[in-house]
Coordinates of C-alpha atoms in Angstrom, one line a residue:
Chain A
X1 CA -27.7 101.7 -340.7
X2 CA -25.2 102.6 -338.2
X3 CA -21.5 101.7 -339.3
X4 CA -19.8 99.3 -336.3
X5 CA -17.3 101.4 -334.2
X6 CA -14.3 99.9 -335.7
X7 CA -15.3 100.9 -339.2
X8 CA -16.2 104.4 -338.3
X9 CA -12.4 105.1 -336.7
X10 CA -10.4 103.5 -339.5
X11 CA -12.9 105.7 -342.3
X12 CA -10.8 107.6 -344.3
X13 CA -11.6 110.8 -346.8
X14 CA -10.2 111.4 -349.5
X15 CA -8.5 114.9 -350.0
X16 CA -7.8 116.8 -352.5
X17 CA -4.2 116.0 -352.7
X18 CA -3.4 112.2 -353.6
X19 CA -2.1 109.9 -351.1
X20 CA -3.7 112.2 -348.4
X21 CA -6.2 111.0 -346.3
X22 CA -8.4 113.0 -343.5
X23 CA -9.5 110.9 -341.0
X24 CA -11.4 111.4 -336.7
X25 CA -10.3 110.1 -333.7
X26 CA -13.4 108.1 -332.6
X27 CA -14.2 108.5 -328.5
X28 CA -15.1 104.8 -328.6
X29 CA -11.0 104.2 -329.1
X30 CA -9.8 106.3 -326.6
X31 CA -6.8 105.4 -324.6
X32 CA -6.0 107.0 -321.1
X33 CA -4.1 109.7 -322.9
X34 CA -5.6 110.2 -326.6
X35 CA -6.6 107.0 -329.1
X36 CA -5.7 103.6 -328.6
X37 CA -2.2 102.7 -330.6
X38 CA -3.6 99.6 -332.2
X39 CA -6.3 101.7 -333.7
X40 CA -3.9 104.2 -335.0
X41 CA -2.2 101.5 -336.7
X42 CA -4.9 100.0 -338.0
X43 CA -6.0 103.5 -339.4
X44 CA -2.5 103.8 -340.8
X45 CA -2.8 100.2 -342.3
X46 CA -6.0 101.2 -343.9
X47 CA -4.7 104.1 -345.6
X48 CA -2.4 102.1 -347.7
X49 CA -5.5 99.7 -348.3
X50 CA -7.3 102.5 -350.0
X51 CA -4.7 103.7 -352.2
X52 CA -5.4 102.7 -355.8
X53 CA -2.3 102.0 -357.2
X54 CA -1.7 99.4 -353.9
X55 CA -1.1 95.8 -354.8
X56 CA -1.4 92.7 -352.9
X57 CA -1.6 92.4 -349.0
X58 CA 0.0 93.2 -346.0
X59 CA 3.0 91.4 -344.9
X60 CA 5.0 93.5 -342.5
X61 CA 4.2 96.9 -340.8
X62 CA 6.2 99.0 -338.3
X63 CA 4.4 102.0 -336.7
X64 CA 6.2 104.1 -334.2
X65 CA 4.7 106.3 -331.8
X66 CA 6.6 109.4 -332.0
X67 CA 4.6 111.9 -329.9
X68 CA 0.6 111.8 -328.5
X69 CA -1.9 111.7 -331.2
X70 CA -4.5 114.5 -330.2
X71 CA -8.2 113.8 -330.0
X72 CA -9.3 115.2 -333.4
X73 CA -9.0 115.4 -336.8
X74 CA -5.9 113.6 -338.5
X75 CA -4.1 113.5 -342.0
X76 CA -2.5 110.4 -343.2
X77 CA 0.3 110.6 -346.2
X78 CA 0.9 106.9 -348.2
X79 CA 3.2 107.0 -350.1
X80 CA 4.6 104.3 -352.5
X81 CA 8.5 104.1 -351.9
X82 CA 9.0 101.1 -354.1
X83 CA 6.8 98.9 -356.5
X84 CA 8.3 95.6 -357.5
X85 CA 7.0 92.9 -359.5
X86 CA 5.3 90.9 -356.0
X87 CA 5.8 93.5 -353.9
X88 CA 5.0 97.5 -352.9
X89 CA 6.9 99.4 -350.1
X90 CA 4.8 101.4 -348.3
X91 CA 5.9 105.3 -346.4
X92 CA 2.8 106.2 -343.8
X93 CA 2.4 109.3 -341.5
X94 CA 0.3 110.8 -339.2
X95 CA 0.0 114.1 -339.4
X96 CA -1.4 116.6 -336.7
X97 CA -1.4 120.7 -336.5
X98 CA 1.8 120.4 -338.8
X99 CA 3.7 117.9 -337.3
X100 CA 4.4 113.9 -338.0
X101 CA 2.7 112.1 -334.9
X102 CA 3.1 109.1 -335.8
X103 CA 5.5 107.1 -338.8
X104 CA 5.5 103.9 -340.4
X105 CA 6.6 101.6 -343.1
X106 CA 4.3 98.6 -344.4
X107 CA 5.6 95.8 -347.2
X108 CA 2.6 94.4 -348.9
X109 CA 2.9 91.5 -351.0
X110 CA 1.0 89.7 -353.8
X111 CA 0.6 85.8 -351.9
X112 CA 1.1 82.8 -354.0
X113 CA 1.2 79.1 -353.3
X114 CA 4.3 77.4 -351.5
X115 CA 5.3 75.0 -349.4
X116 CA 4.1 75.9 -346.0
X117 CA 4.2 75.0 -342.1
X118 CA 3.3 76.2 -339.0
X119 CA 6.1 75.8 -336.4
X120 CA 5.5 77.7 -333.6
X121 CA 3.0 75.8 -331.0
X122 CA -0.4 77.0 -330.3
X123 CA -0.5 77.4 -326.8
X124 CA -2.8 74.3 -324.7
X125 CA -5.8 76.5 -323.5
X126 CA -9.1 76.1 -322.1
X127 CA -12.3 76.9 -324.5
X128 CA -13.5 80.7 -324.0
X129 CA -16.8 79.7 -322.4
X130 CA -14.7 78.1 -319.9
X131 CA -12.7 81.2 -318.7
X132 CA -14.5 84.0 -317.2
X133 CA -14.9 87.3 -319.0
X134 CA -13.0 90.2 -317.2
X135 CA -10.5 92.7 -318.8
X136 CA -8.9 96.3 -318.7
X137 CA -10.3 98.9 -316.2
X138 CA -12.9 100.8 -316.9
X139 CA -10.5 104.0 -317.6
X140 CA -9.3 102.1 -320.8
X141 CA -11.9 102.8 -322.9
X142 CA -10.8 101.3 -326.1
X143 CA -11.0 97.6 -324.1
X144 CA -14.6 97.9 -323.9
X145 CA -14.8 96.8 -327.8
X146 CA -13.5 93.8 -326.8
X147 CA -14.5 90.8 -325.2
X148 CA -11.8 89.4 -323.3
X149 CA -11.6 86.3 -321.4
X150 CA -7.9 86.0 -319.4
X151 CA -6.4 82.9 -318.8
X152 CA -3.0 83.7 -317.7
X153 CA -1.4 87.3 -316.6
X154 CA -4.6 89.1 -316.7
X155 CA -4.0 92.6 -315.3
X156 CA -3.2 93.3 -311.5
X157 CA -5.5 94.0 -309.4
X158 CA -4.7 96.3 -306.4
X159 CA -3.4 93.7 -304.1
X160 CA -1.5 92.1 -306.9
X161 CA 2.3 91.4 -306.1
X162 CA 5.2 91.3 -308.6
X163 CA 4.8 88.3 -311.0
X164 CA 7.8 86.2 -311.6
X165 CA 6.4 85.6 -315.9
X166 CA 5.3 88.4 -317.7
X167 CA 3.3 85.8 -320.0
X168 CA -0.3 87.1 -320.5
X169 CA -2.7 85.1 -322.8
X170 CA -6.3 85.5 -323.5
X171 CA -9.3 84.8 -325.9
X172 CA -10.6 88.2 -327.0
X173 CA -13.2 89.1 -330.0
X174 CA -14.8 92.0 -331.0
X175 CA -17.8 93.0 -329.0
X176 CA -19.9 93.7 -331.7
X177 CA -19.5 90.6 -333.8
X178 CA -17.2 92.7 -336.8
X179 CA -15.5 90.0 -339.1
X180 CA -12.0 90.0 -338.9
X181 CA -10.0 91.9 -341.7
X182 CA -6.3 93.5 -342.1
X183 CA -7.0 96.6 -340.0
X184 CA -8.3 94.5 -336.9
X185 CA -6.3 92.3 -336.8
X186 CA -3.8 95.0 -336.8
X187 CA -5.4 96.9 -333.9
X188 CA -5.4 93.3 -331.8
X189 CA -1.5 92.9 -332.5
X190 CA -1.9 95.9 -329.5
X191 CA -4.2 94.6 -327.2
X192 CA -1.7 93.6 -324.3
X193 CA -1.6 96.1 -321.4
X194 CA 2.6 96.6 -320.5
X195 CA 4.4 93.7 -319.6
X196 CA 6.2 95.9 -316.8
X197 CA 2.7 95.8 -314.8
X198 CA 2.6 92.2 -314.7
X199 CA 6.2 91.9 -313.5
X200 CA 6.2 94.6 -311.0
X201 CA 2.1 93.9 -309.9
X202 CA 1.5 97.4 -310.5
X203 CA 0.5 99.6 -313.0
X204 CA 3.0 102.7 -314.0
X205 CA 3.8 105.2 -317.2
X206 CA 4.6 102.6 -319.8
X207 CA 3.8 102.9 -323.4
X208 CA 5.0 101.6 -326.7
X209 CA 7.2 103.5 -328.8
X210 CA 7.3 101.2 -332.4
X211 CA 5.2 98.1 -333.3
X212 CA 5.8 95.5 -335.9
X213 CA 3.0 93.3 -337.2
X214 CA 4.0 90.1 -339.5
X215 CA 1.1 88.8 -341.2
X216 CA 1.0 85.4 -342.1
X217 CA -2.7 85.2 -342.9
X218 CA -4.3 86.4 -345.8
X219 CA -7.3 88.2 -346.6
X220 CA -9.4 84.9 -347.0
X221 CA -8.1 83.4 -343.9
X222 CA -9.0 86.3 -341.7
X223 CA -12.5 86.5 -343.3
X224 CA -12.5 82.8 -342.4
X225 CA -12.2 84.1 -338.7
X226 CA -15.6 86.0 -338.8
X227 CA -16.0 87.6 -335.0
X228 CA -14.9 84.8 -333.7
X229 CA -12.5 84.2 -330.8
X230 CA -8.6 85.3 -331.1
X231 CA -6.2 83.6 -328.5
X232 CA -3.8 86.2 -327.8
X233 CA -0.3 85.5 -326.4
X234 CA 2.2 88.0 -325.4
X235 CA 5.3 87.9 -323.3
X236 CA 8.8 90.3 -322.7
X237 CA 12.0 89.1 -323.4
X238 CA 14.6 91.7 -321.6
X239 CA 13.5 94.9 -319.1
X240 CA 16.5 97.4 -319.5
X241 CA 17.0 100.7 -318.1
X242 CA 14.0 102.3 -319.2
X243 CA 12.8 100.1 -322.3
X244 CA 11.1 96.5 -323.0
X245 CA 10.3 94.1 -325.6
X246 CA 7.3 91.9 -326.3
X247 CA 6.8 89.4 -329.0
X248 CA 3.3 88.1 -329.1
X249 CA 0.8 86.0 -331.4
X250 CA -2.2 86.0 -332.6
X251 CA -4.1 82.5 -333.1
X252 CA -7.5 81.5 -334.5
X253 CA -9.9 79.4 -332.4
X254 CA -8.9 76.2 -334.8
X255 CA -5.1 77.2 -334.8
X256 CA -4.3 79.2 -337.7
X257 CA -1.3 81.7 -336.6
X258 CA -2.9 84.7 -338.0
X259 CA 0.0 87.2 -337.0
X260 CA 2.9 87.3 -334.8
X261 CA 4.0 90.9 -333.3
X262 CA 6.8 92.8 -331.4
X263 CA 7.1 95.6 -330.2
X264 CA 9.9 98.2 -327.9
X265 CA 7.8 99.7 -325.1
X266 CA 9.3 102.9 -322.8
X267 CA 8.6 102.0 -319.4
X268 CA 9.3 104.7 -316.0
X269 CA 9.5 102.4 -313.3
Chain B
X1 CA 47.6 101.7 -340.4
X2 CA 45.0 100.4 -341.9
X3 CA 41.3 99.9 -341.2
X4 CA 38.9 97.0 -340.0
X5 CA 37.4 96.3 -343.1
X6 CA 33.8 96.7 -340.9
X7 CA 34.9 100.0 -340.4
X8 CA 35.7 100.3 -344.4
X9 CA 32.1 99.4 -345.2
X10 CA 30.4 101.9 -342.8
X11 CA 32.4 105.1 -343.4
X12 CA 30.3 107.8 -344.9
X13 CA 31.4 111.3 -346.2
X14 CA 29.1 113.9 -345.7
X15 CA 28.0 116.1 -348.8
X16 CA 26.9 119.9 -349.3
X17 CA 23.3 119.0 -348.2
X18 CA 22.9 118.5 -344.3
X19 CA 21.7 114.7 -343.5
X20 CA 23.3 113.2 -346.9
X21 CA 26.0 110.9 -346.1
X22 CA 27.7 109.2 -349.2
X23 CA 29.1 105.8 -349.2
X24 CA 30.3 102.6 -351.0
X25 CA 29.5 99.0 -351.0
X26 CA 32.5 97.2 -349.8
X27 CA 33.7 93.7 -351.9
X28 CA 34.6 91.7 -348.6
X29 CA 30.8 92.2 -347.4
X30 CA 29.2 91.2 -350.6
X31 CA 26.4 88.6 -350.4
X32 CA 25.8 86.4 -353.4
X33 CA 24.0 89.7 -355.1
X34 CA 24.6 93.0 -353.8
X35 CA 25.6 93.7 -350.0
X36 CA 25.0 91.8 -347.2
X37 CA 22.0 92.9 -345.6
X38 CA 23.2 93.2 -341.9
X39 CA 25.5 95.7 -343.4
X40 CA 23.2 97.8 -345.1
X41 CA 21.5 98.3 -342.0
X42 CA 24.5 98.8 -339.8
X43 CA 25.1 101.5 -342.2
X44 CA 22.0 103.3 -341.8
X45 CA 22.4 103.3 -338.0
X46 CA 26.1 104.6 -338.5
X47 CA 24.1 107.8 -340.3
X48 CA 22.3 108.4 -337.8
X49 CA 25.0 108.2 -335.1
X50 CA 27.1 110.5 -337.3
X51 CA 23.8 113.6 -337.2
X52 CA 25.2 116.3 -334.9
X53 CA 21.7 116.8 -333.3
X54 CA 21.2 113.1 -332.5
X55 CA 20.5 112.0 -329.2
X56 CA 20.9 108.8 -327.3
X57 CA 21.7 106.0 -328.1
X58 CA 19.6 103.2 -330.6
X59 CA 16.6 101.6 -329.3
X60 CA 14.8 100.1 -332.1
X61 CA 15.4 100.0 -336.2
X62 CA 13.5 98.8 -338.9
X63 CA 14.7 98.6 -342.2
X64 CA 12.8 97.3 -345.3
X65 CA 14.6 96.0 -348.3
X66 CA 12.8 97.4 -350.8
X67 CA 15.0 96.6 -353.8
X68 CA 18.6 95.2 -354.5
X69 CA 21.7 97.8 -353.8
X70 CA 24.3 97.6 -356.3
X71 CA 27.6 97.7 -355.8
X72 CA 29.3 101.2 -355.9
X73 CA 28.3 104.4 -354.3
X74 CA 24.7 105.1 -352.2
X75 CA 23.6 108.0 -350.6
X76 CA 22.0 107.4 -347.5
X77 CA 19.9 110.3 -346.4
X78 CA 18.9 110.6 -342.3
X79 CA 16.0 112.9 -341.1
X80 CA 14.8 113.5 -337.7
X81 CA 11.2 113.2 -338.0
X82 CA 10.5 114.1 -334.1
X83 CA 12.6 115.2 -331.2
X84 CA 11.4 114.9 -327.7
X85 CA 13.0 114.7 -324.5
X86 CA 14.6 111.8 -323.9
X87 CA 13.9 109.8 -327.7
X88 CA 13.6 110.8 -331.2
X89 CA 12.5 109.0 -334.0
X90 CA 14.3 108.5 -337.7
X91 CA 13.6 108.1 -340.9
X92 CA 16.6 106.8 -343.4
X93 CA 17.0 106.0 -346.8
X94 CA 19.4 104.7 -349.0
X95 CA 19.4 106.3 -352.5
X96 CA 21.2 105.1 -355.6
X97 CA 21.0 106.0 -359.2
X98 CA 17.7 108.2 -357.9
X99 CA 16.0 105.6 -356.4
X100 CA 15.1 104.1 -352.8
X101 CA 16.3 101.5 -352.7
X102 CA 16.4 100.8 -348.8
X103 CA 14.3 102.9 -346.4
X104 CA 14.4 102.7 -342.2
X105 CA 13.2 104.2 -339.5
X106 CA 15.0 104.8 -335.7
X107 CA 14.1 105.2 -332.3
X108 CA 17.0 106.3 -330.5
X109 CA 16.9 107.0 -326.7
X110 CA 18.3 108.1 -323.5
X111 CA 19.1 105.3 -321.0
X112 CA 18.3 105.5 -317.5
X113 CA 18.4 103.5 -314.4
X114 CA 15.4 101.7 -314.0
X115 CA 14.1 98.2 -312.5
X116 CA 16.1 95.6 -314.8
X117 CA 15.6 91.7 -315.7
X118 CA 16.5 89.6 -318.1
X119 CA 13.5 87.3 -318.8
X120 CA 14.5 85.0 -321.6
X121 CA 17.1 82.1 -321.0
X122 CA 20.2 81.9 -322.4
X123 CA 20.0 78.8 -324.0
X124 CA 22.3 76.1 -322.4
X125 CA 25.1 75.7 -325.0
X126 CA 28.8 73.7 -325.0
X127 CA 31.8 76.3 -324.9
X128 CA 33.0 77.8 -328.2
X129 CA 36.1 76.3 -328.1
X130 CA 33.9 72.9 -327.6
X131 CA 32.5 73.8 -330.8
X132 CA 34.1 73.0 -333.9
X133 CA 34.7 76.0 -336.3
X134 CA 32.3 75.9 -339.8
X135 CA 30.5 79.0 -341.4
X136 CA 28.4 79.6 -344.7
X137 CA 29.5 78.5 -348.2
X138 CA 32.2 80.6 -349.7
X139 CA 29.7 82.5 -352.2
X140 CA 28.5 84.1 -349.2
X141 CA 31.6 86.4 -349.0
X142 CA 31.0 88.4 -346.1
X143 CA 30.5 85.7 -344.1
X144 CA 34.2 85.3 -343.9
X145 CA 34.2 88.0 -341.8
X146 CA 32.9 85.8 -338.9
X147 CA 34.3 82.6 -337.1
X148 CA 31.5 80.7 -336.8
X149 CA 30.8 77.8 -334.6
X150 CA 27.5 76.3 -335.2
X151 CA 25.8 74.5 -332.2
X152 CA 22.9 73.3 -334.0
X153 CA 21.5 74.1 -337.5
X154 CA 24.6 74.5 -339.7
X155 CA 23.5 75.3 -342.8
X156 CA 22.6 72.3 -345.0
X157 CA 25.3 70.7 -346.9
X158 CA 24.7 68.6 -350.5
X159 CA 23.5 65.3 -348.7
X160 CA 21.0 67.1 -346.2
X161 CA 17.8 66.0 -345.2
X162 CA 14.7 68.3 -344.1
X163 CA 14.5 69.0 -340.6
X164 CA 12.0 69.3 -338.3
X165 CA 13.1 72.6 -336.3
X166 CA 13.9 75.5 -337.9
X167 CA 16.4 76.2 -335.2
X168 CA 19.9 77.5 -335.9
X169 CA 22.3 78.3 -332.5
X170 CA 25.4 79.3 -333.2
X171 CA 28.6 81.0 -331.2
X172 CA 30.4 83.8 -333.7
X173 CA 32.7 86.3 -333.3
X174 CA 34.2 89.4 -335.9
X175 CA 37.3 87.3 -337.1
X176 CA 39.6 90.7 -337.1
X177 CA 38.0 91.4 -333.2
X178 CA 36.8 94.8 -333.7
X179 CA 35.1 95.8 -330.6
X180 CA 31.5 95.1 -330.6
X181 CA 29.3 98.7 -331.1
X182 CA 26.0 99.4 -332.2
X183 CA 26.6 99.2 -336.1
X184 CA 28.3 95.9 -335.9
X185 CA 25.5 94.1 -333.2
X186 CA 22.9 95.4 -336.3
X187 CA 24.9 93.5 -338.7
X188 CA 25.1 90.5 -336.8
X189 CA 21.5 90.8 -336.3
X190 CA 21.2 89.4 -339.9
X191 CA 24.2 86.8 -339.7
X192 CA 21.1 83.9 -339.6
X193 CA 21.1 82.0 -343.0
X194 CA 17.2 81.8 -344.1
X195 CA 15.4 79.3 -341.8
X196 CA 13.4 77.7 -345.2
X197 CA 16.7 76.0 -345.8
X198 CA 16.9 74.1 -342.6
X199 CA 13.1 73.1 -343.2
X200 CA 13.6 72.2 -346.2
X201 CA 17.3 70.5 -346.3
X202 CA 18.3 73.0 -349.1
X203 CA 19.2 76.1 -350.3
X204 CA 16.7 78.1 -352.4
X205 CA 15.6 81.5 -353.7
X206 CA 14.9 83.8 -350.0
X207 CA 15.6 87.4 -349.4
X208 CA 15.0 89.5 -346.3
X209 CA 12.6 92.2 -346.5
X210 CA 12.0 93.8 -343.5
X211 CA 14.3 93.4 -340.4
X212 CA 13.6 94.8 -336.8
X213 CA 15.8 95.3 -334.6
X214 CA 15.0 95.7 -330.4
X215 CA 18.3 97.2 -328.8
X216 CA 19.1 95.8 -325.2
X217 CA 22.1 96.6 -324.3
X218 CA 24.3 100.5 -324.2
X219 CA 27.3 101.0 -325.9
X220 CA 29.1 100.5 -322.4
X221 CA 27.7 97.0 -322.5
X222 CA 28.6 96.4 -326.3
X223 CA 32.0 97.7 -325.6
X224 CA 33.0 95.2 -323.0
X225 CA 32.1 92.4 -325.0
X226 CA 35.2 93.7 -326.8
X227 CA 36.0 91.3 -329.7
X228 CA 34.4 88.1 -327.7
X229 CA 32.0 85.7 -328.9
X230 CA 28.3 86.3 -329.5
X231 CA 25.7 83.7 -329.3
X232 CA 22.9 83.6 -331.5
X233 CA 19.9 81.9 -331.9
X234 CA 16.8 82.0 -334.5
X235 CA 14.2 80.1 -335.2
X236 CA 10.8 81.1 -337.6
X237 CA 7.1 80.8 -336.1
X238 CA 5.2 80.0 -339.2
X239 CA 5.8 79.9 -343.2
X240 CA 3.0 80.6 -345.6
X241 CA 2.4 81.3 -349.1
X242 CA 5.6 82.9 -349.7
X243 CA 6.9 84.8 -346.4
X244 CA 8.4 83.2 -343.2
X245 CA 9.3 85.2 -340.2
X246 CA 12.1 84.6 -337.8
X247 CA 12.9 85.7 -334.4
X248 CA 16.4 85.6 -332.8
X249 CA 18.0 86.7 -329.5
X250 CA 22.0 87.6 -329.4
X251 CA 24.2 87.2 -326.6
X252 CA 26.9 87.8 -325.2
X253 CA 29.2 84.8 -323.6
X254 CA 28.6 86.1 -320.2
X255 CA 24.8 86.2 -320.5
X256 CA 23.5 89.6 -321.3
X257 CA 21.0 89.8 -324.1
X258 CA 22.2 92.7 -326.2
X259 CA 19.6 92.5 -329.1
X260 CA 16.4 90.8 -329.7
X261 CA 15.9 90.3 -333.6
X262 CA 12.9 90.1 -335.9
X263 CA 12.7 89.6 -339.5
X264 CA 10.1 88.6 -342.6
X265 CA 11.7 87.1 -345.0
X266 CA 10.5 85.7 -348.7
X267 CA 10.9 82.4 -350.3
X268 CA 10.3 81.2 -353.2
X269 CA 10.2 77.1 -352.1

């Protein structure tokens, strides 16, 4: 039995030092430039996930892109910074030919019953069968794992001209049916193309520099999901002299917000 | 002549070892246990600014709050985990009594002209001096540092009702009018009482643990905001089984957003 892409970029081996984990770039995941960023954090998610002394879930992760992740083998170093009572502090990096690629911090947390409420509104959408299926160009080659169905700020086209919203939403699910967990959810918390390109109706050297996940679902809820439909929802806040922001969420088909994200993206033009 | 007592609480002595900076919780920023959070991480900026082979200027910062600081002396030790051209990428932590007990990391860059735009709006607010003056309960000592003027979502008083917005809007401004820098728009990033209170019309057990921090404006902007007011804005997206998130803007009285703000915090309600 073949493992599903996903699951063969985020495997992990063990090494003989503890809390260090060797893991592949997977061709599948590739970016324009080296792998996807969603799938590196969902690699460096996963590497907490493994570790034995972990506890509970993940509530908050930051990843930042510090230089190009090479196509090739990669060493990840958890490391436990703090354990408390509900919670576990989390110290991840990406190590290449000697040299920290990528960093990040995660906060996991042990969930328990409280008063809850969902404030922010899902956004008023069409069903995915109703919205046609397009999505990145073909150069991306990590967007072929997904299924995505654009119903507002899909990517311009050639003759697109400068858009005055740099909202993009869209129903995406994994192509090959994979049900939803921690690390893919992770990955989708990445799977807006720049907000710059929207706005300026071109595409240019953009790329995110650090990402932060906030998970408000838990490991049951995502499961829940299956390979379902995610509507996806991401928009900028401020363009300024060479860097942007984008918060963005993640929904479930019947409205659970799974995840909300942000992230500071370096942009050229 | 004596000092702003902001510029008390982020004053750090270096030490024999390069990248250790030594300082000292300050009484008039206490929160009801330990520091106020908005100071610890204005204080981990300030470490980095202080690194002789620091570039830029900051573009993003994370920092988790893994456990309580106590008052009295902290280490806080900065490394440069990557250099590259024009950014470089942090990593910070906060040691007492040979434990982490606060860890960050930085992306600091160099600005350049690029296209601009500011796509979020300001939200359409009475003057300050429209606004009648109010602030947080006098346990919450560093919050005396501040006027504030709340515009909506004061913080809950004895007789207070749940609301249905976790919405809090409110003018403030350093009461001694120390110029506005990077260290004190992080601390300000925090000055947001938790949003469960508003929801739930009273104060209870909620902490902070990991606050992002998107950096709009340079320190030319920051500086001619001088002592002026700031308006800020927060609101959370969804509370669940123990963690609510919250997402603010800051501004400044003539319309530039300096800092977008992001935070999951924990609550016990």
């Amino acid at each position: 039995m073949s493992l599903h892409p996903f699951d063969e970029a985020v495997a992990l081996q063990p090494t003989d030092q503890p809390g260090r984990w060797r893991g592949h770039t997977h061709a599948e995941w590739a970016n324009m430039v080296g792998p996807f960023g969603g799938m590196t954090a969902a690699v460096l998610l996963r590497a907490v996930e493994l570790q034995p002394e972990r506890i509970g879930e993940p509530v908050a992760l930051t990843v930042n892109f510090a230089a190009p992740v090479a196509d090739g083998p990669f060493d990840i170093v958890a490391q436990a910074v703090r354990t408390n009572r509900t919670n576990q502090h989390w110290l991840i990096e990406l190590w290449q030919d000697g040299a920290v690629k990528t960093n990040a911090t995660a906060v996991f947390g042990i969930r328990r019953g409280t008063w809850s409420d969902t404030e922010q509104a899902m956004p008023i959408v069409p069903k995915p069968e109703d919205v046609a299926e397009s999505g990145l160009p073909d150069t991306i080659v990590w967007a072929r794992n997904y299924e995505m169905r654009y119903i507002k700020g899909g990517v311009p086209g050639l003759a697109a001209r400068p858009e005055p919203s740099s909202v993009t939403t869209l129903w995406a699910r994994d192509r090959g049916g994979r049900t939803l967990d921690f690390p893919s959810v992770t990955a989708m918390s990445d799977i807006f193309y720049p907000r710059v390109f929207l706005r300026q109706g071109a595409m240019s050297p953009a790329g995110t520099i650090s990402l932060t996940t906030y998970f408000h679902a838990d490991a049951q809820n995502l499961a829940a999901v299956g390979g379902d439909y995610i509507l996806a929802s991401a928009r900028a806040n401020r363009f300024s002299r060479g860097y942007f922001d984008q918060s963005a969420e993640l929904w479930s088909a019947t409205g659970d917000l799974l995840v909300t994200t942000h992230q500071m993206v370096y942009f050229k033009a």
